mmCIF file with all atom_site columns, C-alpha atoms in Angstrom:
data_model
loop_
_atom_site.group_PDB
_atom_site.id
_atom_site.type_symbol
_atom_site.label_atom_id
_atom_site.label_alt_id
_atom_site.label_comp_id
_atom_site.label_asym_id
_atom_site.label_entity_id
_atom_site.label_seq_id
_atom_site.pdbx_PDB_ins_code
_atom_site.Cartn_x
_atom_site.Cartn_y
_atom_site.Cartn_z
_atom_site.occupancy
_atom_site.B_iso_or_equiv
_atom_site.pdbx_formal_charge
_atom_site.auth_seq_id
_atom_site.auth_comp_id
_atom_site.auth_asym_id
_atom_site.auth_atom_id
_atom_site.pdbx_PDB_model_num
ATOM 1   C CA . ALA J 1 1   ? 4.377   2.075   17.504  1.00 66.00 ? 1   ALA J CA 1
ATOM 2   C CA . GLN J 1 2   ? 5.780   0.926   14.231  1.00 69.00 ? 2   GLN J CA 1
ATOM 3   C CA . SER J 1 3   ? 7.263   3.253   11.668  1.00 87.00 ? 3   SER J CA 1
ATOM 4   C CA . VAL J 1 4   ? 9.166   3.070   8.442   1.00 92.00 ? 4   VAL J CA 1
ATOM 5   C CA . THR J 1 5   ? 11.702  5.543   7.114   1.00 94.00 ? 5   THR J CA 1
ATOM 6   C CA . GLN J 1 6   ? 12.838  5.599   3.524   1.00 96.00 ? 6   GLN J CA 1
ATOM 7   C CA . LEU J 1 7   ? 15.949  7.674   2.938   1.00 93.00 ? 7   LEU J CA 1
ATOM 8   C CA . GLY J 1 8   ? 15.691  9.729   -0.209  1.00 91.00 ? 8   GLY J CA 1
ATOM 9   C CA . SER J 1 9   ? 12.396  10.603  -1.831  1.00 93.00 ? 9   SER J CA 1
ATOM 10  C CA . HIS J 1 10  ? 14.026  10.551  -5.279  1.00 95.00 ? 10  HIS J CA 1
ATOM 11  C CA . VAL J 1 11  ? 16.836  8.431   -6.667  1.00 96.00 ? 11  VAL J CA 1
ATOM 12  C CA . SER J 1 12  ? 18.348  8.766   -10.119 1.00 97.00 ? 12  SER J CA 1
ATOM 13  C CA . VAL J 1 13  ? 20.406  5.931   -11.579 1.00 97.00 ? 13  VAL J CA 1
ATOM 14  C CA . SER J 1 14  ? 21.881  5.184   -14.968 1.00 97.00 ? 14  SER J CA 1
ATOM 15  C CA . GLU J 1 15  ? 20.664  2.190   -16.916 1.00 97.00 ? 15  GLU J CA 1
ATOM 16  C CA . GLY J 1 16  ? 22.812  -0.775  -15.948 1.00 97.00 ? 16  GLY J CA 1
ATOM 17  C CA . ALA J 1 17  ? 23.888  0.719   -12.620 1.00 97.00 ? 17  ALA J CA 1
ATOM 18  C CA . LEU J 1 18  ? 23.139  -0.585  -9.149  1.00 97.00 ? 18  LEU J CA 1
ATOM 19  C CA . VAL J 1 19  ? 19.835  0.379   -7.608  1.00 97.00 ? 19  VAL J CA 1
ATOM 20  C CA . LEU J 1 20  ? 19.902  0.812   -3.816  1.00 97.00 ? 20  LEU J CA 1
ATOM 21  C CA . LEU J 1 21  ? 16.831  1.967   -1.923  1.00 98.00 ? 21  LEU J CA 1
ATOM 22  C CA . ARG J 1 22  ? 17.101  2.357   1.823   1.00 97.00 ? 22  ARG J CA 1
ATOM 23  C CA . CYS J 1 23  ? 14.508  1.421   4.395   1.00 96.00 ? 23  CYS J CA 1
ATOM 24  C CA . ASN J 1 24  ? 14.757  1.486   8.163   1.00 95.00 ? 24  ASN J CA 1
ATOM 25  C CA . TYR J 1 25  ? 12.023  0.372   10.479  1.00 91.00 ? 25  TYR J CA 1
ATOM 26  C CA . SER J 1 26  ? 11.155  0.605   14.116  1.00 87.00 ? 26  SER J CA 1
ATOM 27  C CA . SER J 1 27  ? 9.194   -2.140  15.769  1.00 72.00 ? 27  SER J CA 1
ATOM 28  C CA . SER J 1 28  ? 8.988   -3.487  19.254  1.00 67.00 ? 28  SER J CA 1
ATOM 29  C CA . VAL J 1 29  ? 8.604   -7.032  18.007  1.00 67.00 ? 29  VAL J CA 1
ATOM 30  C CA . PRO J 1 30  ? 10.077  -8.925  15.036  1.00 67.00 ? 30  PRO J CA 1
ATOM 31  C CA . PRO J 1 31  ? 8.476   -7.373  12.016  1.00 76.00 ? 31  PRO J CA 1
ATOM 32  C CA . TYR J 1 32  ? 7.086   -8.532  8.742   1.00 83.00 ? 32  TYR J CA 1
ATOM 33  C CA . LEU J 1 33  ? 8.553   -6.302  6.034   1.00 88.00 ? 33  LEU J CA 1
ATOM 34  C CA . PHE J 1 34  ? 7.491   -5.683  2.469   1.00 91.00 ? 34  PHE J CA 1
ATOM 35  C CA . TRP J 1 35  ? 8.606   -3.795  -0.590  1.00 95.00 ? 35  TRP J CA 1
ATOM 36  C CA . TYR J 1 36  ? 5.940   -2.681  -3.040  1.00 96.00 ? 36  TYR J CA 1
ATOM 37  C CA . VAL J 1 37  ? 6.313   -0.980  -6.416  1.00 97.00 ? 37  VAL J CA 1
ATOM 38  C CA . GLN J 1 38  ? 3.867   1.487   -7.935  1.00 96.00 ? 38  GLN J CA 1
ATOM 39  C CA . TYR J 1 39  ? 3.994   2.274   -11.629 1.00 94.00 ? 39  TYR J CA 1
ATOM 40  C CA . PRO J 1 40  ? 2.328   5.493   -12.837 1.00 89.00 ? 40  PRO J CA 1
ATOM 41  C CA . ASN J 1 41  ? -1.445  5.435   -12.445 1.00 86.00 ? 41  ASN J CA 1
ATOM 42  C CA . GLN J 1 42  ? -1.349  1.894   -11.097 1.00 90.00 ? 42  GLN J CA 1
ATOM 43  C CA . GLY J 1 43  ? -1.927  0.181   -7.798  1.00 91.00 ? 43  GLY J CA 1
ATOM 44  C CA . LEU J 1 44  ? 0.812   -1.256  -5.617  1.00 94.00 ? 44  LEU J CA 1
ATOM 45  C CA . GLN J 1 45  ? 2.421   -4.534  -6.571  1.00 95.00 ? 45  GLN J CA 1
ATOM 46  C CA . LEU J 1 46  ? 4.391   -6.701  -4.169  1.00 94.00 ? 46  LEU J CA 1
ATOM 47  C CA . LEU J 1 47  ? 8.108   -6.989  -4.993  1.00 96.00 ? 47  LEU J CA 1
ATOM 48  C CA . LEU J 1 48  ? 9.147   -9.143  -2.047  1.00 94.00 ? 48  LEU J CA 1
ATOM 49  C CA . LYS J 1 49  ? 8.462   -9.830  1.598   1.00 90.00 ? 49  LYS J CA 1
ATOM 50  C CA . TYR J 1 50  ? 10.420  -10.801 4.704   1.00 87.00 ? 50  TYR J CA 1
ATOM 51  C CA . THR J 1 51  ? 8.666   -13.123 7.112   1.00 77.00 ? 51  THR J CA 1
ATOM 52  C CA . SER J 1 52  ? 11.664  -14.429 9.134   1.00 75.00 ? 52  SER J CA 1
ATOM 53  C CA . ALA J 1 53  ? 12.396  -17.477 6.979   1.00 72.00 ? 53  ALA J CA 1
ATOM 54  C CA . ALA J 1 54  ? 15.601  -16.041 5.467   1.00 81.00 ? 54  ALA J CA 1
ATOM 55  C CA . THR J 1 55  ? 17.411  -12.736 5.852   1.00 87.00 ? 55  THR J CA 1
ATOM 56  C CA . LEU J 1 56  ? 18.139  -12.370 2.130   1.00 93.00 ? 56  LEU J CA 1
ATOM 57  C CA . VAL J 1 57  ? 14.913  -12.231 0.204   1.00 93.00 ? 57  VAL J CA 1
ATOM 58  C CA . LYS J 1 58  ? 14.650  -12.444 -3.555  1.00 94.00 ? 58  LYS J CA 1
ATOM 59  C CA . GLY J 1 59  ? 11.745  -10.856 -5.318  1.00 94.00 ? 59  GLY J CA 1
ATOM 60  C CA . ILE J 1 60  ? 10.426  -10.268 -8.771  1.00 94.00 ? 60  ILE J CA 1
ATOM 61  C CA . ASN J 1 61  ? 12.180  -8.387  -11.573 1.00 93.00 ? 61  ASN J CA 1
ATOM 62  C CA . GLY J 1 62  ? 15.657  -9.091  -10.182 1.00 96.00 ? 62  GLY J CA 1
ATOM 63  C CA . PHE J 1 63  ? 15.175  -7.223  -6.911  1.00 97.00 ? 63  PHE J CA 1
ATOM 64  C CA . GLU J 1 64  ? 16.342  -8.498  -3.548  1.00 97.00 ? 64  GLU J CA 1
ATOM 65  C CA . ALA J 1 65  ? 16.447  -7.170  -0.010  1.00 96.00 ? 65  ALA J CA 1
ATOM 66  C CA . GLU J 1 66  ? 18.425  -8.060  3.074   1.00 94.00 ? 66  GLU J CA 1
ATOM 67  C CA . PHE J 1 67  ? 16.993  -7.953  6.573   1.00 92.00 ? 67  PHE J CA 1
ATOM 68  C CA . LYS J 1 68  ? 19.530  -6.718  9.128   1.00 92.00 ? 68  LYS J CA 1
ATOM 69  C CA . LYS J 1 69  ? 18.136  -6.802  12.618  1.00 88.00 ? 69  LYS J CA 1
ATOM 70  C CA . SER J 1 70  ? 21.175  -5.079  14.164  1.00 89.00 ? 70  SER J CA 1
ATOM 71  C CA . GLU J 1 71  ? 20.686  -2.128  11.825  1.00 91.00 ? 71  GLU J CA 1
ATOM 72  C CA . THR J 1 72  ? 16.864  -2.331  11.749  1.00 91.00 ? 72  THR J CA 1
ATOM 73  C CA . SER J 1 73  ? 17.144  -2.113  7.980   1.00 93.00 ? 73  SER J CA 1
ATOM 74  C CA . PHE J 1 74  ? 15.597  -3.769  4.957   1.00 95.00 ? 74  PHE J CA 1
ATOM 75  C CA . HIS J 1 75  ? 17.316  -2.161  1.979   1.00 97.00 ? 75  HIS J CA 1
ATOM 76  C CA . LEU J 1 76  ? 16.244  -3.030  -1.561  1.00 98.00 ? 76  LEU J CA 1
ATOM 77  C CA . THR J 1 77  ? 18.792  -3.621  -4.314  1.00 97.00 ? 77  THR J CA 1
ATOM 78  C CA . LYS J 1 78  ? 19.005  -4.558  -7.955  1.00 97.00 ? 78  LYS J CA 1
ATOM 79  C CA . PRO J 1 79  ? 22.409  -5.076  -9.567  1.00 97.00 ? 79  PRO J CA 1
ATOM 80  C CA . SER J 1 80  ? 21.559  -3.561  -12.925 1.00 97.00 ? 80  SER J CA 1
ATOM 81  C CA . ALA J 1 81  ? 18.828  -0.997  -13.480 1.00 97.00 ? 81  ALA J CA 1
ATOM 82  C CA . HIS J 1 82  ? 16.523  -1.226  -16.449 1.00 96.00 ? 82  HIS J CA 1
ATOM 83  C CA . MET J 1 83  ? 14.405  1.543   -17.913 1.00 96.00 ? 83  MET J CA 1
ATOM 84  C CA . SER J 1 84  ? 11.311  -0.390  -16.853 1.00 95.00 ? 84  SER J CA 1
ATOM 85  C CA . ASP J 1 85  ? 12.362  -0.014  -13.194 1.00 97.00 ? 85  ASP J CA 1
ATOM 86  C CA . ALA J 1 86  ? 11.311  3.629   -13.224 1.00 97.00 ? 86  ALA J CA 1
ATOM 87  C CA . ALA J 1 87  ? 8.554   3.730   -10.626 1.00 97.00 ? 87  ALA J CA 1
ATOM 88  C CA . GLU J 1 88  ? 7.893   4.573   -6.996  1.00 97.00 ? 88  GLU J CA 1
ATOM 89  C CA . TYR J 1 89  ? 8.939   2.069   -4.359  1.00 98.00 ? 89  TYR J CA 1
ATOM 90  C CA . PHE J 1 90  ? 7.425   1.704   -0.924  1.00 96.00 ? 90  PHE J CA 1
ATOM 91  C CA . CYS J 1 91  ? 8.761   -0.097  2.095   1.00 95.00 ? 91  CYS J CA 1
ATOM 92  C CA . ALA J 1 92  ? 6.118   -1.259  4.565   1.00 91.00 ? 92  ALA J CA 1
ATOM 93  C CA . VAL J 1 93  ? 6.018   -2.970  7.935   1.00 87.00 ? 93  VAL J CA 1
ATOM 94  C CA . SER J 1 94  ? 3.373   -5.090  9.553   1.00 81.00 ? 94  SER J CA 1
ATOM 95  C CA . ARG J 1 95  ? 3.506   -6.769  12.913  1.00 65.00 ? 95  ARG J CA 1
ATOM 96  C CA . GLY J 1 96  ? 0.619   -8.935  11.853  1.00 57.00 ? 96  GLY J CA 1
ATOM 97  C CA . ALA J 1 97  ? 1.922   -10.529 8.667   1.00 43.00 ? 97  ALA J CA 1
ATOM 98  C CA . GLY J 1 98  ? 0.546   -8.128  6.123   1.00 45.00 ? 98  GLY J CA 1
ATOM 99  C CA . ASN J 1 99  ? -2.778  -7.428  7.629   1.00 68.00 ? 99  ASN J CA 1
ATOM 100 C CA . LYS J 1 100 ? -2.194  -3.799  8.579   1.00 80.00 ? 100 LYS J CA 1
ATOM 101 C CA . LEU J 1 101 ? 0.590   -2.056  6.747   1.00 87.00 ? 101 LEU J CA 1
ATOM 102 C CA . THR J 1 102 ? 2.463   1.081   7.723   1.00 89.00 ? 102 THR J CA 1
ATOM 103 C CA . PHE J 1 103 ? 4.195   2.551   4.687   1.00 93.00 ? 103 PHE J CA 1
ATOM 104 C CA . GLY J 1 104 ? 7.294   4.619   4.306   1.00 94.00 ? 104 GLY J CA 1
ATOM 105 C CA . GLY J 1 105 ? 7.136   7.840   2.344   1.00 94.00 ? 105 GLY J CA 1
ATOM 106 C CA . GLY J 1 106 ? 8.198   6.198   -0.906  1.00 96.00 ? 106 GLY J CA 1
ATOM 107 C CA . THR J 1 107 ? 11.218  6.602   -3.175  1.00 97.00 ? 107 THR J CA 1
ATOM 108 C CA . ARG J 1 108 ? 10.733  7.581   -6.789  1.00 97.00 ? 108 ARG J CA 1
ATOM 109 C CA . VAL J 1 109 ? 13.332  6.003   -9.082  1.00 97.00 ? 109 VAL J CA 1
ATOM 110 C CA . LEU J 1 110 ? 14.368  7.658   -12.313 1.00 97.00 ? 110 LEU J CA 1
ATOM 111 C CA . VAL J 1 111 ? 16.444  5.607   -14.732 1.00 97.00 ? 111 VAL J CA 1
ATOM 112 C CA . LYS J 1 112 ? 18.617  7.535   -17.166 1.00 96.00 ? 112 LYS J CA 1
ATOM 113 C CA . PRO J 1 113 ? 19.611  6.006   -20.499 1.00 94.00 ? 113 PRO J CA 1
ATOM 114 C CA . ASP D 2 1   ? -8.989  -14.334 -10.109 1.00 69.00 ? 1   ASP D CA 1
ATOM 115 C CA . ALA D 2 2   ? -9.157  -10.844 -11.590 1.00 82.00 ? 2   ALA D CA 1
ATOM 116 C CA . GLY D 2 3   ? -7.578  -9.300  -8.524  1.00 94.00 ? 3   GLY D CA 1
ATOM 117 C CA . VAL D 2 4   ? -9.021  -6.512  -6.423  1.00 96.00 ? 4   VAL D CA 1
ATOM 118 C CA . ILE D 2 5   ? -11.468 -4.502  -8.483  1.00 97.00 ? 5   ILE D CA 1
ATOM 119 C CA . GLN D 2 6   ? -12.248 -0.880  -7.740  1.00 98.00 ? 6   GLN D CA 1
ATOM 120 C CA . SER D 2 7   ? -14.736 1.419   -9.357  1.00 97.00 ? 7   SER D CA 1
ATOM 121 C CA . PRO D 2 8   ? -14.812 4.014   -10.644 1.00 97.00 ? 8   PRO D CA 1
ATOM 122 C CA . ARG D 2 9   ? -11.187 4.569   -11.711 1.00 96.00 ? 9   ARG D CA 1
ATOM 123 C CA . HIS D 2 10  ? -11.718 8.297   -11.827 1.00 97.00 ? 10  HIS D CA 1
ATOM 124 C CA . GLU D 2 11  ? -14.304 10.473  -10.140 1.00 97.00 ? 11  GLU D CA 1
ATOM 125 C CA . VAL D 2 12  ? -14.728 14.212  -10.408 1.00 98.00 ? 12  VAL D CA 1
ATOM 126 C CA . THR D 2 13  ? -17.361 15.769  -8.198  1.00 97.00 ? 13  THR D CA 1
ATOM 127 C CA . GLU D 2 14  ? -18.369 19.124  -6.857  1.00 97.00 ? 14  GLU D CA 1
ATOM 128 C CA . MET D 2 15  ? -17.809 20.126  -3.279  1.00 97.00 ? 15  MET D CA 1
ATOM 129 C CA . GLY D 2 16  ? -20.717 19.104  -1.091  1.00 97.00 ? 16  GLY D CA 1
ATOM 130 C CA . GLN D 2 17  ? -21.733 16.120  -3.189  1.00 98.00 ? 17  GLN D CA 1
ATOM 131 C CA . GLU D 2 18  ? -21.782 12.553  -1.933  1.00 98.00 ? 18  GLU D CA 1
ATOM 132 C CA . VAL D 2 19  ? -19.140 10.223  -3.334  1.00 98.00 ? 19  VAL D CA 1
ATOM 133 C CA . THR D 2 20  ? -19.195 6.431   -3.161  1.00 98.00 ? 20  THR D CA 1
ATOM 134 C CA . LEU D 2 21  ? -16.172 4.328   -3.985  1.00 98.00 ? 21  LEU D CA 1
ATOM 135 C CA . ARG D 2 22  ? -16.567 0.602   -4.542  1.00 98.00 ? 22  ARG D CA 1
ATOM 136 C CA . CYS D 2 23  ? -14.332 -2.409  -4.053  1.00 98.00 ? 23  CYS D CA 1
ATOM 137 C CA . LYS D 2 24  ? -14.549 -6.097  -4.804  1.00 98.00 ? 24  LYS D CA 1
ATOM 138 C CA . PRO D 2 25  ? -11.808 -8.034  -2.957  1.00 97.00 ? 25  PRO D CA 1
ATOM 139 C CA . ILE D 2 26  ? -10.153 -11.213 -4.126  1.00 95.00 ? 26  ILE D CA 1
ATOM 140 C CA . SER D 2 27  ? -12.426 -14.163 -3.546  1.00 94.00 ? 27  SER D CA 1
ATOM 141 C CA . GLY D 2 28  ? -11.602 -15.975 -0.311  1.00 90.00 ? 28  GLY D CA 1
ATOM 142 C CA . HIS D 2 29  ? -9.676  -13.118 1.260   1.00 90.00 ? 29  HIS D CA 1
ATOM 143 C CA . ASP D 2 30  ? -10.891 -12.311 4.744   1.00 88.00 ? 30  ASP D CA 1
ATOM 144 C CA . TYR D 2 31  ? -9.230  -8.929  5.262   1.00 90.00 ? 31  TYR D CA 1
ATOM 145 C CA . LEU D 2 32  ? -10.119 -5.766  3.375   1.00 94.00 ? 32  LEU D CA 1
ATOM 146 C CA . PHE D 2 33  ? -8.349  -2.426  3.680   1.00 94.00 ? 33  PHE D CA 1
ATOM 147 C CA . TRP D 2 34  ? -9.024  1.100   2.467   1.00 97.00 ? 34  TRP D CA 1
ATOM 148 C CA . TYR D 2 35  ? -5.970  3.340   1.987   1.00 96.00 ? 35  TYR D CA 1
ATOM 149 C CA . ARG D 2 36  ? -5.671  6.937   0.835   1.00 97.00 ? 36  ARG D CA 1
ATOM 150 C CA . GLN D 2 37  ? -2.653  8.291   -1.040  1.00 96.00 ? 37  GLN D CA 1
ATOM 151 C CA . THR D 2 38  ? -1.817  11.985  -1.190  1.00 95.00 ? 38  THR D CA 1
ATOM 152 C CA . MET D 2 39  ? 1.352   13.896  -1.947  1.00 91.00 ? 39  MET D CA 1
ATOM 153 C CA . MET D 2 40  ? 1.384   15.456  1.494   1.00 92.00 ? 40  MET D CA 1
ATOM 154 C CA . ARG D 2 41  ? 0.619   12.435  3.663   1.00 92.00 ? 41  ARG D CA 1
ATOM 155 C CA . GLY D 2 42  ? 1.654   9.468   1.526   1.00 92.00 ? 42  GLY D CA 1
ATOM 156 C CA . LEU D 2 43  ? -0.228  6.194   1.990   1.00 94.00 ? 43  LEU D CA 1
ATOM 157 C CA . GLU D 2 44  ? -2.535  6.116   4.986   1.00 93.00 ? 44  GLU D CA 1
ATOM 158 C CA . LEU D 2 45  ? -4.714  3.303   6.242   1.00 93.00 ? 45  LEU D CA 1
ATOM 159 C CA . LEU D 2 46  ? -8.272  4.540   6.689   1.00 96.00 ? 46  LEU D CA 1
ATOM 160 C CA . ILE D 2 47  ? -10.107 1.442   7.866   1.00 94.00 ? 47  ILE D CA 1
ATOM 161 C CA . TYR D 2 48  ? -9.920  -2.303  7.651   1.00 92.00 ? 48  TYR D CA 1
ATOM 162 C CA . PHE D 2 49  ? -12.354 -5.192  7.941   1.00 92.00 ? 49  PHE D CA 1
ATOM 163 C CA . ASN D 2 50  ? -11.968 -8.809  8.967   1.00 89.00 ? 50  ASN D CA 1
ATOM 164 C CA . ASN D 2 51  ? -14.701 -11.182 7.885   1.00 90.00 ? 51  ASN D CA 1
ATOM 165 C CA . ASN D 2 52  ? -16.859 -8.169  6.942   1.00 94.00 ? 52  ASN D CA 1
ATOM 166 C CA . VAL D 2 53  ? -16.566 -6.604  10.398  1.00 93.00 ? 53  VAL D CA 1
ATOM 167 C CA . PRO D 2 54  ? -14.810 -3.236  10.812  1.00 93.00 ? 54  PRO D CA 1
ATOM 168 C CA . ILE D 2 55  ? -11.817 -3.751  13.074  1.00 88.00 ? 55  ILE D CA 1
ATOM 169 C CA . ASP D 2 56  ? -10.046 -0.424  13.138  1.00 89.00 ? 56  ASP D CA 1
ATOM 170 C CA . ASP D 2 57  ? -11.409 2.830   11.748  1.00 92.00 ? 57  ASP D CA 1
ATOM 171 C CA . SER D 2 58  ? -9.028  5.117   13.587  1.00 90.00 ? 58  SER D CA 1
ATOM 172 C CA . GLY D 2 59  ? -7.607  6.342   10.281  1.00 92.00 ? 59  GLY D CA 1
ATOM 173 C CA . MET D 2 60  ? -10.904 7.679   9.026   1.00 95.00 ? 60  MET D CA 1
ATOM 174 C CA . PRO D 2 61  ? -10.315 11.417  8.961   1.00 89.00 ? 61  PRO D CA 1
ATOM 175 C CA . GLU D 2 62  ? -13.768 12.716  9.839   1.00 88.00 ? 62  GLU D CA 1
ATOM 176 C CA . ASP D 2 63  ? -17.362 11.710  10.318  1.00 92.00 ? 63  ASP D CA 1
ATOM 177 C CA . ARG D 2 64  ? -17.913 12.623  6.699   1.00 96.00 ? 64  ARG D CA 1
ATOM 178 C CA . PHE D 2 65  ? -16.192 9.335   5.847   1.00 97.00 ? 65  PHE D CA 1
ATOM 179 C CA . SER D 2 66  ? -17.926 6.008   6.296   1.00 97.00 ? 66  SER D CA 1
ATOM 180 C CA . ALA D 2 67  ? -17.227 2.486   5.080   1.00 98.00 ? 67  ALA D CA 1
ATOM 181 C CA . LYS D 2 68  ? -19.304 -0.636  4.878   1.00 97.00 ? 68  LYS D CA 1
ATOM 182 C CA . MET D 2 69  ? -18.799 -4.239  3.938   1.00 98.00 ? 69  MET D CA 1
ATOM 183 C CA . PRO D 2 70  ? -22.236 -5.844  3.566   1.00 97.00 ? 70  PRO D CA 1
ATOM 184 C CA . ASN D 2 71  ? -20.777 -9.137  2.346   1.00 96.00 ? 71  ASN D CA 1
ATOM 185 C CA . ALA D 2 72  ? -17.469 -10.842 1.637   1.00 95.00 ? 72  ALA D CA 1
ATOM 186 C CA . SER D 2 73  ? -17.348 -9.657  -1.952  1.00 96.00 ? 73  SER D CA 1
ATOM 187 C CA . PHE D 2 74  ? -18.183 -5.975  -1.705  1.00 97.00 ? 74  PHE D CA 1
ATOM 188 C CA . SER D 2 75  ? -17.196 -2.871  0.211   1.00 98.00 ? 75  SER D CA 1
ATOM 189 C CA . THR D 2 76  ? -17.920 0.831   -0.132  1.00 98.00 ? 76  THR D CA 1
ATOM 190 C CA . LEU D 2 77  ? -16.231 3.975   1.082   1.00 98.00 ? 77  LEU D CA 1
ATOM 191 C CA . LYS D 2 78  ? -18.532 6.966   1.202   1.00 98.00 ? 78  LYS D CA 1
ATOM 192 C CA . ILE D 2 79  ? -17.727 10.636  1.644   1.00 98.00 ? 79  ILE D CA 1
ATOM 193 C CA . GLN D 2 80  ? -20.641 12.918  2.438   1.00 97.00 ? 80  GLN D CA 1
ATOM 194 C CA . PRO D 2 81  ? -20.321 15.831  1.950   1.00 97.00 ? 81  PRO D CA 1
ATOM 195 C CA . SER D 2 82  ? -17.129 15.857  -0.077  1.00 97.00 ? 82  SER D CA 1
ATOM 196 C CA . GLU D 2 83  ? -14.554 18.643  0.188   1.00 97.00 ? 83  GLU D CA 1
ATOM 197 C CA . PRO D 2 84  ? -11.618 19.647  -2.044  1.00 97.00 ? 84  PRO D CA 1
ATOM 198 C CA . ARG D 2 85  ? -9.138  18.370  0.543   1.00 96.00 ? 85  ARG D CA 1
ATOM 199 C CA . ASP D 2 86  ? -10.554 14.873  0.042   1.00 97.00 ? 86  ASP D CA 1
ATOM 200 C CA . SER D 2 87  ? -8.964  14.810  -3.403  1.00 97.00 ? 87  SER D CA 1
ATOM 201 C CA . ALA D 2 88  ? -6.632  11.821  -3.426  1.00 97.00 ? 88  ALA D CA 1
ATOM 202 C CA . VAL D 2 89  ? -6.194  8.323   -4.787  1.00 97.00 ? 89  VAL D CA 1
ATOM 203 C CA . TYR D 2 90  ? -8.123  5.775   -2.737  1.00 98.00 ? 90  TYR D CA 1
ATOM 204 C CA . PHE D 2 91  ? -6.918  2.188   -2.766  1.00 97.00 ? 91  PHE D CA 1
ATOM 205 C CA . CYS D 2 92  ? -8.663  -0.922  -1.674  1.00 97.00 ? 92  CYS D CA 1
ATOM 206 C CA . ALA D 2 93  ? -6.589  -3.982  -0.754  1.00 95.00 ? 93  ALA D CA 1
ATOM 207 C CA . SER D 2 94  ? -7.356  -7.483  0.435   1.00 93.00 ? 94  SER D CA 1
ATOM 208 C CA . SER D 2 95  ? -5.349  -10.214 2.106   1.00 89.00 ? 95  SER D CA 1
ATOM 209 C CA . LEU D 2 96  ? -5.707  -13.706 3.470   1.00 85.00 ? 96  LEU D CA 1
ATOM 210 C CA . GLY D 2 97  ? -5.470  -14.013 7.219   1.00 74.00 ? 97  GLY D CA 1
ATOM 211 C CA . GLN D 2 98  ? -2.402  -14.166 9.446   1.00 59.00 ? 98  GLN D CA 1
ATOM 212 C CA . GLY D 2 99  ? 0.370   -16.662 10.044  1.00 49.00 ? 99  GLY D CA 1
ATOM 213 C CA . VAL D 2 100 ? 3.712   -17.381 8.441   1.00 47.00 ? 100 VAL D CA 1
ATOM 214 C CA . ARG D 2 101 ? 2.422   -20.375 6.520   1.00 45.00 ? 101 ARG D CA 1
ATOM 215 C CA . ARG D 2 102 ? -0.162  -18.386 4.685   1.00 49.00 ? 102 ARG D CA 1
ATOM 216 C CA . ASN D 2 103 ? 0.058   -15.982 1.802   1.00 47.00 ? 103 ASN D CA 1
ATOM 217 C CA . THR D 2 104 ? -0.262  -12.815 3.806   1.00 73.00 ? 104 THR D CA 1
ATOM 218 C CA . GLU D 2 105 ? 0.687   -9.934  1.574   1.00 83.00 ? 105 GLU D CA 1
ATOM 219 C CA . ALA D 2 106 ? -1.952  -7.389  0.660   1.00 88.00 ? 106 ALA D CA 1
ATOM 220 C CA . PHE D 2 107 ? -3.140  -7.224  -2.933  1.00 92.00 ? 107 PHE D CA 1
ATOM 221 C CA . PHE D 2 108 ? -4.074  -3.768  -4.128  1.00 95.00 ? 108 PHE D CA 1
ATOM 222 C CA . GLY D 2 109 ? -6.639  -2.560  -6.594  1.00 96.00 ? 109 GLY D CA 1
ATOM 223 C CA . GLN D 2 110 ? -5.875  0.008   -9.283  1.00 95.00 ? 110 GLN D CA 1
ATOM 224 C CA . GLY D 2 111 ? -7.239  2.804   -7.149  1.00 96.00 ? 111 GLY D CA 1
ATOM 225 C CA . THR D 2 112 ? -9.872  5.486   -7.593  1.00 97.00 ? 112 THR D CA 1
ATOM 226 C CA . ARG D 2 113 ? -8.571  8.970   -8.327  1.00 97.00 ? 113 ARG D CA 1
ATOM 227 C CA . LEU D 2 114 ? -10.998 11.381  -6.685  1.00 98.00 ? 114 LEU D CA 1
ATOM 228 C CA . THR D 2 115 ? -11.040 15.057  -7.553  1.00 98.00 ? 115 THR D CA 1
ATOM 229 C CA . VAL D 2 116 ? -13.368 17.356  -5.635  1.00 98.00 ? 116 VAL D CA 1
ATOM 230 C CA . VAL D 2 117 ? -13.762 20.773  -7.213  1.00 97.00 ? 117 VAL D CA 1
#
């Protein structure tokens, strides 16, 4: 069975500081991994996805994530936080390329001025 | 394309009433998913369809829940009778097939916030 663990349900960062959101997965086969963002009262929007083409994946809004098979991790980073980054972030895994997602518990990001 | 469209955005109903949530997927997408989001359980997959056929409904919590997809452009999720514990945000999502050469991420609607009182 696949599962996704996000460390830290809440993260608080200062504007301009590094954003680091952790995601670890378990999968018996090479996974497809995704990061989604959810703004208040909105649906989920794709930030980036890993589909085995490259281990460092760049997404929208300056976010990127690195796939590390040895650590079974897919952590999300952004060098400099902006107030507009305040949202909830979800890591998800699919063995079938996005067709059936298993989500982590989510990490809510608060950006302090 | 306008994206995945869900209606209504908000629904408040009394316990015991029937509730129907609606979804229009992105045109051309052959997979449709219904998810439920709650504080306690996070995001859970309820059911998904491929080419209008239900593939996996193991996430549907009880027989009170049912979902249909009569055609490629419309799906419903029905709860009858509704209970307060069904209060949640219900998301519909669609995606286009499988395979690394295809655009395979799921696109989500805005969700329907259901409150059962």
